[in-house]
JSON list of C-alpha atoms in Angstrom, two decimals:
[
{"chain": "A", "resi": 1, "resn": "UNK", "atom": "CA", "xyz": [28.86, 40.17, 5.04]},
{"chain": "A", "resi": 2, "resn": "UNK", "atom": "CA", "xyz": [26.79, 42.69, 6.89]},
{"chain": "A", "resi": 3, "resn": "UNK", "atom": "CA", "xyz": [28.58, 45.32, 8.60]},
{"chain": "A", "resi": 4, "resn": "UNK", "atom": "CA", "xyz": [28.11, 44.89, 12.50]},
{"chain": "A", "resi": 5, "resn": "UNK", "atom": "CA", "xyz": [29.91, 47.79, 14.16]},
{"chain": "A", "resi": 6, "resn": "UNK", "atom": "CA", "xyz": [32.67, 50.57, 13.23]},
{"chain": "A", "resi": 7, "resn": "UNK", "atom": "CA", "xyz": [35.03, 50.50, 15.92]},
{"chain": "A", "resi": 8, "resn": "UNK", "atom": "CA", "xyz": [37.87, 52.92, 15.53]},
{"chain": "A", "resi": 9, "resn": "UNK", "atom": "CA", "xyz": [37.28, 55.87, 12.70]},
{"chain": "A", "resi": 10, "resn": "UNK", "atom": "CA", "xyz": [40.49, 57.77, 11.30]},
{"chain": "A", "resi": 11, "resn": "UNK", "atom": "CA", "xyz": [40.41, 59.97, 14.47]},
{"chain": "A", "resi": 12, "resn": "UNK", "atom": "CA", "xyz": [39.88, 57.16, 16.52]},
{"chain": "A", "resi": 13, "resn": "UNK", "atom": "CA", "xyz": [43.16, 55.44, 14.94]},
{"chain": "A", "resi": 14, "resn": "UNK", "atom": "CA", "xyz": [45.36, 58.21, 15.36]},
{"chain": "A", "resi": 15, "resn": "UNK", "atom": "CA", "xyz": [44.82, 58.46, 19.04]},
{"chain": "A", "resi": 16, "resn": "UNK", "atom": "CA", "xyz": [45.02, 54.62, 19.63]},
{"chain": "A", "resi": 17, "resn": "UNK", "atom": "CA", "xyz": [48.72, 54.73, 17.58]},
{"chain": "A", "resi": 18, "resn": "UNK", "atom": "CA", "xyz": [49.59, 58.25, 19.48]},
{"chain": "A", "resi": 19, "resn": "UNK", "atom": "CA", "xyz": [49.01, 55.90, 22.85]},
{"chain": "A", "resi": 20, "resn": "UNK", "atom": "CA", "xyz": [50.94, 53.00, 21.81]},
{"chain": "A", "resi": 21, "resn": "UNK", "atom": "CA", "xyz": [53.53, 55.06, 20.82]},
{"chain": "A", "resi": 22, "resn": "UNK", "atom": "CA", "xyz": [53.60, 57.08, 24.26]},
{"chain": "A", "resi": 23, "resn": "UNK", "atom": "CA", "xyz": [53.47, 53.29, 26.00]},
{"chain": "A", "resi": 24, "resn": "UNK", "atom": "CA", "xyz": [56.31, 52.04, 23.89]},
{"chain": "A", "resi": 25, "resn": "UNK", "atom": "CA", "xyz": [58.81, 54.88, 24.89]},
{"chain": "A", "resi": 26, "resn": "UNK", "atom": "CA", "xyz": [57.74, 54.16, 28.48]},
{"chain": "A", "resi": 27, "resn": "UNK", "atom": "CA", "xyz": [57.98, 50.74, 28.30]},
{"chain": "A", "resi": 28, "resn": "UNK", "atom": "CA", "xyz": [61.91, 50.83, 26.91]},
{"chain": "A", "resi": 29, "resn": "UNK", "atom": "CA", "xyz": [62.80, 53.94, 28.94]},
{"chain": "A", "resi": 30, "resn": "UNK", "atom": "CA", "xyz": [63.37, 55.51, 25.55]},
{"chain": "A", "resi": 31, "resn": "UNK", "atom": "CA", "xyz": [64.33, 54.52, 22.21]},
{"chain": "A", "resi": 32, "resn": "UNK", "atom": "CA", "xyz": [67.82, 53.28, 22.29]},
{"chain": "A", "resi": 33, "resn": "UNK", "atom": "CA", "xyz": [68.49, 50.33, 19.97]},
{"chain": "A", "resi": 34, "resn": "UNK", "atom": "CA", "xyz": [65.20, 49.88, 18.80]},
{"chain": "A", "resi": 35, "resn": "UNK", "atom": "CA", "xyz": [63.83, 49.01, 15.19]},
{"chain": "A", "resi": 36, "resn": "UNK", "atom": "CA", "xyz": [60.66, 48.47, 14.58]},
{"chain": "A", "resi": 37, "resn": "UNK", "atom": "CA", "xyz": [59.47, 45.49, 11.85]},
{"chain": "A", "resi": 38, "resn": "UNK", "atom": "CA", "xyz": [55.42, 45.44, 10.65]},
{"chain": "A", "resi": 39, "resn": "UNK", "atom": "CA", "xyz": [53.94, 42.50, 9.55]},
{"chain": "A", "resi": 40, "resn": "UNK", "atom": "CA", "xyz": [52.99, 42.56, 5.70]},
{"chain": "A", "resi": 41, "resn": "UNK", "atom": "CA", "xyz": [50.59, 43.85, 4.79]},
{"chain": "A", "resi": 42, "resn": "UNK", "atom": "CA", "xyz": [48.64, 46.61, 7.48]},
{"chain": "A", "resi": 43, "resn": "UNK", "atom": "CA", "xyz": [51.67, 45.71, 9.93]},
{"chain": "A", "resi": 44, "resn": "UNK", "atom": "CA", "xyz": [54.15, 47.83, 8.39]},
{"chain": "A", "resi": 45, "resn": "UNK", "atom": "CA", "xyz": [52.15, 50.83, 7.30]},
{"chain": "A", "resi": 46, "resn": "UNK", "atom": "CA", "xyz": [50.77, 50.67, 11.23]},
{"chain": "A", "resi": 47, "resn": "UNK", "atom": "CA", "xyz": [54.86, 50.83, 12.03]},
{"chain": "A", "resi": 48, "resn": "UNK", "atom": "CA", "xyz": [55.74, 53.26, 9.77]},
{"chain": "A", "resi": 49, "resn": "UNK", "atom": "CA", "xyz": [53.09, 55.60, 11.79]},
{"chain": "A", "resi": 50, "resn": "UNK", "atom": "CA", "xyz": [54.31, 54.47, 15.04]},
{"chain": "A", "resi": 51, "resn": "UNK", "atom": "CA", "xyz": [57.62, 55.63, 14.21]},
{"chain": "A", "resi": 52, "resn": "UNK", "atom": "CA", "xyz": [56.88, 59.11, 12.93]},
{"chain": "A", "resi": 53, "resn": "UNK", "atom": "CA", "xyz": [54.70, 59.45, 16.22]},
{"chain": "A", "resi": 54, "resn": "UNK", "atom": "CA", "xyz": [58.32, 58.27, 18.21]},
{"chain": "A", "resi": 55, "resn": "UNK", "atom": "CA", "xyz": [60.08, 60.66, 15.97]},
{"chain": "A", "resi": 56, "resn": "UNK", "atom": "CA", "xyz": [57.85, 63.60, 16.79]},
{"chain": "A", "resi": 57, "resn": "UNK", "atom": "CA", "xyz": [57.95, 62.90, 20.33]},
{"chain": "A", "resi": 58, "resn": "UNK", "atom": "CA", "xyz": [61.55, 61.69, 20.68]},
{"chain": "A", "resi": 59, "resn": "UNK", "atom": "CA", "xyz": [63.17, 63.69, 17.95]},
{"chain": "A", "resi": 60, "resn": "UNK", "atom": "CA", "xyz": [64.91, 60.74, 16.84]},
{"chain": "A", "resi": 61, "resn": "UNK", "atom": "CA", "xyz": [64.20, 58.61, 14.15]},
{"chain": "A", "resi": 62, "resn": "UNK", "atom": "CA", "xyz": [63.77, 54.48, 13.89]},
{"chain": "A", "resi": 63, "resn": "UNK", "atom": "CA", "xyz": [64.68, 52.06, 11.98]},
{"chain": "A", "resi": 64, "resn": "UNK", "atom": "CA", "xyz": [61.25, 50.61, 10.29]},
{"chain": "A", "resi": 65, "resn": "UNK", "atom": "CA", "xyz": [61.36, 47.27, 8.25]},
{"chain": "A", "resi": 66, "resn": "UNK", "atom": "CA", "xyz": [58.68, 44.98, 7.29]},
{"chain": "A", "resi": 67, "resn": "UNK", "atom": "CA", "xyz": [58.58, 41.27, 7.24]},
{"chain": "A", "resi": 68, "resn": "UNK", "atom": "CA", "xyz": [56.86, 38.67, 4.80]},
{"chain": "A", "resi": 69, "resn": "UNK", "atom": "CA", "xyz": [55.95, 35.86, 6.52]},
{"chain": "A", "resi": 70, "resn": "UNK", "atom": "CA", "xyz": [54.49, 33.36, 3.45]},
{"chain": "A", "resi": 71, "resn": "UNK", "atom": "CA", "xyz": [57.43, 31.03, 4.09]},
{"chain": "A", "resi": 72, "resn": "UNK", "atom": "CA", "xyz": [56.66, 30.45, 7.93]},
{"chain": "A", "resi": 73, "resn": "UNK", "atom": "CA", "xyz": [53.26, 29.76, 7.54]},
{"chain": "A", "resi": 74, "resn": "UNK", "atom": "CA", "xyz": [52.12, 26.72, 9.10]},
{"chain": "A", "resi": 75, "resn": "UNK", "atom": "CA", "xyz": [49.32, 26.39, 7.09]},
{"chain": "A", "resi": 76, "resn": "UNK", "atom": "CA", "xyz": [50.83, 25.85, 3.80]},
{"chain": "A", "resi": 77, "resn": "UNK", "atom": "CA", "xyz": [52.32, 22.58, 2.93]},
{"chain": "A", "resi": 78, "resn": "UNK", "atom": "CA", "xyz": [56.04, 23.16, 1.86]},
{"chain": "A", "resi": 79, "resn": "UNK", "atom": "CA", "xyz": [56.42, 19.83, 0.59]},
{"chain": "A", "resi": 80, "resn": "UNK", "atom": "CA", "xyz": [54.95, 21.31, -2.76]},
{"chain": "A", "resi": 81, "resn": "UNK", "atom": "CA", "xyz": [58.36, 24.42, -2.99]},
{"chain": "A", "resi": 82, "resn": "UNK", "atom": "CA", "xyz": [60.99, 23.30, -4.85]},
{"chain": "A", "resi": 83, "resn": "UNK", "atom": "CA", "xyz": [63.15, 26.79, -3.75]},
{"chain": "A", "resi": 84, "resn": "UNK", "atom": "CA", "xyz": [61.23, 29.00, -1.53]},
{"chain": "A", "resi": 85, "resn": "UNK", "atom": "CA", "xyz": [61.79, 32.09, -1.84]},
{"chain": "A", "resi": 86, "resn": "UNK", "atom": "CA", "xyz": [62.86, 33.89, 1.44]},
{"chain": "A", "resi": 87, "resn": "UNK", "atom": "CA", "xyz": [61.15, 37.47, 1.22]},
{"chain": "A", "resi": 88, "resn": "UNK", "atom": "CA", "xyz": [63.15, 39.02, 4.59]},
{"chain": "A", "resi": 89, "resn": "UNK", "atom": "CA", "xyz": [66.24, 39.86, 3.06]},
{"chain": "A", "resi": 90, "resn": "UNK", "atom": "CA", "xyz": [65.52, 43.33, 3.20]},
{"chain": "A", "resi": 91, "resn": "UNK", "atom": "CA", "xyz": [65.93, 43.31, 6.80]},
{"chain": "A", "resi": 92, "resn": "UNK", "atom": "CA", "xyz": [68.54, 44.81, 8.73]},
{"chain": "A", "resi": 93, "resn": "UNK", "atom": "CA", "xyz": [70.35, 42.67, 11.11]},
{"chain": "A", "resi": 94, "resn": "UNK", "atom": "CA", "xyz": [68.19, 42.43, 14.43]},
{"chain": "A", "resi": 95, "resn": "UNK", "atom": "CA", "xyz": [70.90, 41.15, 16.83]},
{"chain": "A", "resi": 96, "resn": "UNK", "atom": "CA", "xyz": [70.95, 42.18, 20.00]},
{"chain": "A", "resi": 97, "resn": "UNK", "atom": "CA", "xyz": [68.00, 44.98, 19.14]},
{"chain": "A", "resi": 98, "resn": "UNK", "atom": "CA", "xyz": [64.62, 45.50, 21.15]},
{"chain": "A", "resi": 99, "resn": "UNK", "atom": "CA", "xyz": [62.60, 44.48, 18.18]},
{"chain": "A", "resi": 100, "resn": "UNK", "atom": "CA", "xyz": [58.78, 45.92, 17.99]},
{"chain": "A", "resi": 101, "resn": "UNK", "atom": "CA", "xyz": [56.76, 43.72, 16.00]},
{"chain": "A", "resi": 102, "resn": "UNK", "atom": "CA", "xyz": [53.73, 45.40, 14.79]},
{"chain": "A", "resi": 103, "resn": "UNK", "atom": "CA", "xyz": [50.53, 44.03, 12.98]},
{"chain": "A", "resi": 104, "resn": "UNK", "atom": "CA", "xyz": [46.93, 45.09, 12.61]},
{"chain": "A", "resi": 105, "resn": "UNK", "atom": "CA", "xyz": [44.91, 42.51, 14.17]},
{"chain": "A", "resi": 106, "resn": "UNK", "atom": "CA", "xyz": [46.19, 39.55, 16.46]},
{"chain": "A", "resi": 107, "resn": "UNK", "atom": "CA", "xyz": [43.48, 36.34, 16.57]},
{"chain": "A", "resi": 108, "resn": "UNK", "atom": "CA", "xyz": [45.05, 33.29, 16.74]},
{"chain": "A", "resi": 109, "resn": "UNK", "atom": "CA", "xyz": [48.78, 34.01, 17.33]},
{"chain": "A", "resi": 110, "resn": "UNK", "atom": "CA", "xyz": [49.85, 31.79, 14.29]},
{"chain": "A", "resi": 111, "resn": "UNK", "atom": "CA", "xyz": [50.87, 34.73, 12.00]},
{"chain": "A", "resi": 112, "resn": "UNK", "atom": "CA", "xyz": [52.90, 36.47, 15.12]},
{"chain": "A", "resi": 113, "resn": "UNK", "atom": "CA", "xyz": [54.76, 33.38, 15.15]},
{"chain": "A", "resi": 114, "resn": "UNK", "atom": "CA", "xyz": [55.57, 32.60, 11.77]},
{"chain": "A", "resi": 115, "resn": "UNK", "atom": "CA", "xyz": [56.80, 36.40, 12.04]},
{"chain": "A", "resi": 116, "resn": "UNK", "atom": "CA", "xyz": [59.09, 35.42, 15.15]},
{"chain": "A", "resi": 117, "resn": "UNK", "atom": "CA", "xyz": [60.50, 33.00, 12.96]},
{"chain": "A", "resi": 118, "resn": "UNK", "atom": "CA", "xyz": [60.88, 35.02, 10.45]},
{"chain": "A", "resi": 119, "resn": "UNK", "atom": "CA", "xyz": [62.95, 37.24, 12.61]},
{"chain": "A", "resi": 120, "resn": "UNK", "atom": "CA", "xyz": [65.17, 34.98, 14.81]},
{"chain": "A", "resi": 121, "resn": "UNK", "atom": "CA", "xyz": [65.90, 33.34, 11.12]},
{"chain": "A", "resi": 122, "resn": "UNK", "atom": "CA", "xyz": [67.75, 36.45, 10.90]},
{"chain": "A", "resi": 123, "resn": "UNK", "atom": "CA", "xyz": [69.87, 36.67, 14.29]},
{"chain": "A", "resi": 124, "resn": "UNK", "atom": "CA", "xyz": [68.98, 37.08, 17.74]},
{"chain": "A", "resi": 125, "resn": "UNK", "atom": "CA", "xyz": [67.51, 40.02, 18.60]},
{"chain": "A", "resi": 126, "resn": "UNK", "atom": "CA", "xyz": [67.65, 40.98, 22.69]},
{"chain": "A", "resi": 127, "resn": "UNK", "atom": "CA", "xyz": [63.96, 41.14, 22.85]},
{"chain": "A", "resi": 128, "resn": "UNK", "atom": "CA", "xyz": [61.01, 41.12, 21.06]},
{"chain": "A", "resi": 129, "resn": "UNK", "atom": "CA", "xyz": [57.85, 42.82, 21.91]},
{"chain": "A", "resi": 130, "resn": "UNK", "atom": "CA", "xyz": [54.20, 42.71, 20.25]},
{"chain": "A", "resi": 131, "resn": "UNK", "atom": "CA", "xyz": [52.30, 45.80, 19.04]},
{"chain": "A", "resi": 132, "resn": "UNK", "atom": "CA", "xyz": [49.06, 45.01, 17.68]},
{"chain": "A", "resi": 133, "resn": "UNK", "atom": "CA", "xyz": [45.90, 47.52, 16.87]},
{"chain": "A", "resi": 134, "resn": "UNK", "atom": "CA", "xyz": [43.39, 45.48, 17.75]},
{"chain": "A", "resi": 135, "resn": "UNK", "atom": "CA", "xyz": [43.25, 42.04, 19.95]},
{"chain": "A", "resi": 136, "resn": "UNK", "atom": "CA", "xyz": [40.12, 40.09, 19.03]},
{"chain": "A", "resi": 137, "resn": "UNK", "atom": "CA", "xyz": [40.84, 36.98, 20.96]},
{"chain": "A", "resi": 138, "resn": "UNK", "atom": "CA", "xyz": [40.43, 33.61, 20.16]},
{"chain": "A", "resi": 139, "resn": "UNK", "atom": "CA", "xyz": [44.18, 32.84, 20.62]},
{"chain": "A", "resi": 140, "resn": "UNK", "atom": "CA", "xyz": [45.70, 28.90, 19.70]},
{"chain": "A", "resi": 141, "resn": "UNK", "atom": "CA", "xyz": [49.13, 29.86, 20.53]},
{"chain": "A", "resi": 142, "resn": "UNK", "atom": "CA", "xyz": [50.28, 31.29, 24.40]},
{"chain": "A", "resi": 143, "resn": "UNK", "atom": "CA", "xyz": [51.15, 34.80, 22.75]},
{"chain": "A", "resi": 144, "resn": "UNK", "atom": "CA", "xyz": [50.29, 37.58, 24.17]},
{"chain": "A", "resi": 145, "resn": "UNK", "atom": "CA", "xyz": [51.04, 41.51, 22.81]},
{"chain": "A", "resi": 146, "resn": "UNK", "atom": "CA", "xyz": [52.72, 43.69, 24.98]},
{"chain": "A", "resi": 147, "resn": "UNK", "atom": "CA", "xyz": [50.62, 46.84, 23.32]},
{"chain": "A", "resi": 148, "resn": "UNK", "atom": "CA", "xyz": [47.21, 46.51, 22.57]},
{"chain": "A", "resi": 149, "resn": "UNK", "atom": "CA", "xyz": [45.21, 49.65, 20.76]},
{"chain": "A", "resi": 150, "resn": "UNK", "atom": "CA", "xyz": [42.14, 48.04, 21.60]},
{"chain": "A", "resi": 151, "resn": "UNK", "atom": "CA", "xyz": [40.40, 44.70, 22.67]},
{"chain": "A", "resi": 152, "resn": "UNK", "atom": "CA", "xyz": [37.55, 43.96, 20.50]},
{"chain": "A", "resi": 153, "resn": "UNK", "atom": "CA", "xyz": [36.07, 40.49, 22.11]},
{"chain": "A", "resi": 154, "resn": "UNK", "atom": "CA", "xyz": [34.77, 38.51, 19.01]},
{"chain": "A", "resi": 155, "resn": "UNK", "atom": "CA", "xyz": [32.82, 35.14, 18.05]},
{"chain": "A", "resi": 156, "resn": "UNK", "atom": "CA", "xyz": [34.34, 32.97, 15.19]},
{"chain": "A", "resi": 157, "resn": "UNK", "atom": "CA", "xyz": [31.24, 34.14, 13.11]},
{"chain": "A", "resi": 158, "resn": "UNK", "atom": "CA", "xyz": [32.47, 37.87, 12.98]},
{"chain": "A", "resi": 159, "resn": "UNK", "atom": "CA", "xyz": [35.44, 39.52, 10.91]},
{"chain": "A", "resi": 160, "resn": "UNK", "atom": "CA", "xyz": [37.83, 42.21, 11.91]},
{"chain": "A", "resi": 161, "resn": "UNK", "atom": "CA", "xyz": [38.10, 44.58, 9.47]},
{"chain": "A", "resi": 162, "resn": "UNK", "atom": "CA", "xyz": [41.32, 47.07, 9.41]},
{"chain": "A", "resi": 163, "resn": "UNK", "atom": "CA", "xyz": [41.83, 49.50, 6.74]},
{"chain": "A", "resi": 164, "resn": "UNK", "atom": "CA", "xyz": [44.67, 51.95, 6.41]},
{"chain": "A", "resi": 165, "resn": "UNK", "atom": "CA", "xyz": [45.15, 54.33, 3.88]},
{"chain": "A", "resi": 166, "resn": "UNK", "atom": "CA", "xyz": [48.26, 53.64, 2.73]},
{"chain": "A", "resi": 167, "resn": "UNK", "atom": "CA", "xyz": [46.69, 50.38, 1.47]},
{"chain": "A", "resi": 168, "resn": "UNK", "atom": "CA", "xyz": [42.82, 50.98, 1.57]},
{"chain": "A", "resi": 169, "resn": "UNK", "atom": "CA", "xyz": [42.56, 54.91, 1.02]},
{"chain": "A", "resi": 170, "resn": "UNK", "atom": "CA", "xyz": [40.99, 55.21, 4.06]},
{"chain": "A", "resi": 171, "resn": "UNK", "atom": "CA", "xyz": [41.43, 54.53, 8.02]},
{"chain": "A", "resi": 172, "resn": "UNK", "atom": "CA", "xyz": [39.04, 52.29, 9.87]},
{"chain": "A", "resi": 173, "resn": "UNK", "atom": "CA", "xyz": [38.29, 49.22, 11.78]},
{"chain": "A", "resi": 174, "resn": "UNK", "atom": "CA", "xyz": [35.18, 47.59, 11.27]},
{"chain": "A", "resi": 175, "resn": "UNK", "atom": "CA", "xyz": [33.16, 44.17, 12.72]},
{"chain": "A", "resi": 176, "resn": "UNK", "atom": "CA", "xyz": [31.24, 42.48, 10.31]},
{"chain": "A", "resi": 177, "resn": "UNK", "atom": "CA", "xyz": [29.02, 39.57, 10.67]},
{"chain": "A", "resi": 178, "resn": "UNK", "atom": "CA", "xyz": [29.75, 36.60, 8.26]}
]
C-alpha cells in the first residue's frame, strides 16, 4: 500500500470531534437521556472523546459503552457456530434512551447495520443517531450518518486508515492506494 494523503492530523481530529460534540448537543437540545455507544474497535475511543468534550461543555458526564458486532455481521456463516457468544452483555439498558452510535469510518453501511441490530437486541431505544469521523461513500445500505466529521470521496482501490492513540499510539486519518 502506498500513502496517498494525510487527511487529519491529531489537531485536526481534535477540532473535528469538538465540532461533532457541539452538533450532538445542539441537535438533541442538550444531553438529557443520552448515551454514546462506540463500535469496537476505534469507534469506542472516539465515543469516549466525544463524551469528554460534551462533559467539558455541559458539565455532565455521559454514559459511554461499546458494542462488539461480531455476532451480527452478515458476512459470517452462522451455521458453523454451535453456541455463539453475544459480546454485548456489558451494554446498559437502552430502552427509551437517545443513543448516539459512534464509528470511525462509514463505508458500505453494513457495520452500522450490525451495530443497530446488536443494540435493538438489548431493547428499543427512543432514537438512534449515527456519528462518524469519516464518511467515505460507497453505501450498500440506506444508512446515513447524522454527524459527519469529514466527507472523503474515495475510490474502491483506496483504504481509509483511522488511527487513534488509545489503540495505535497516534491520531491521524490517512488514505492509502492499494
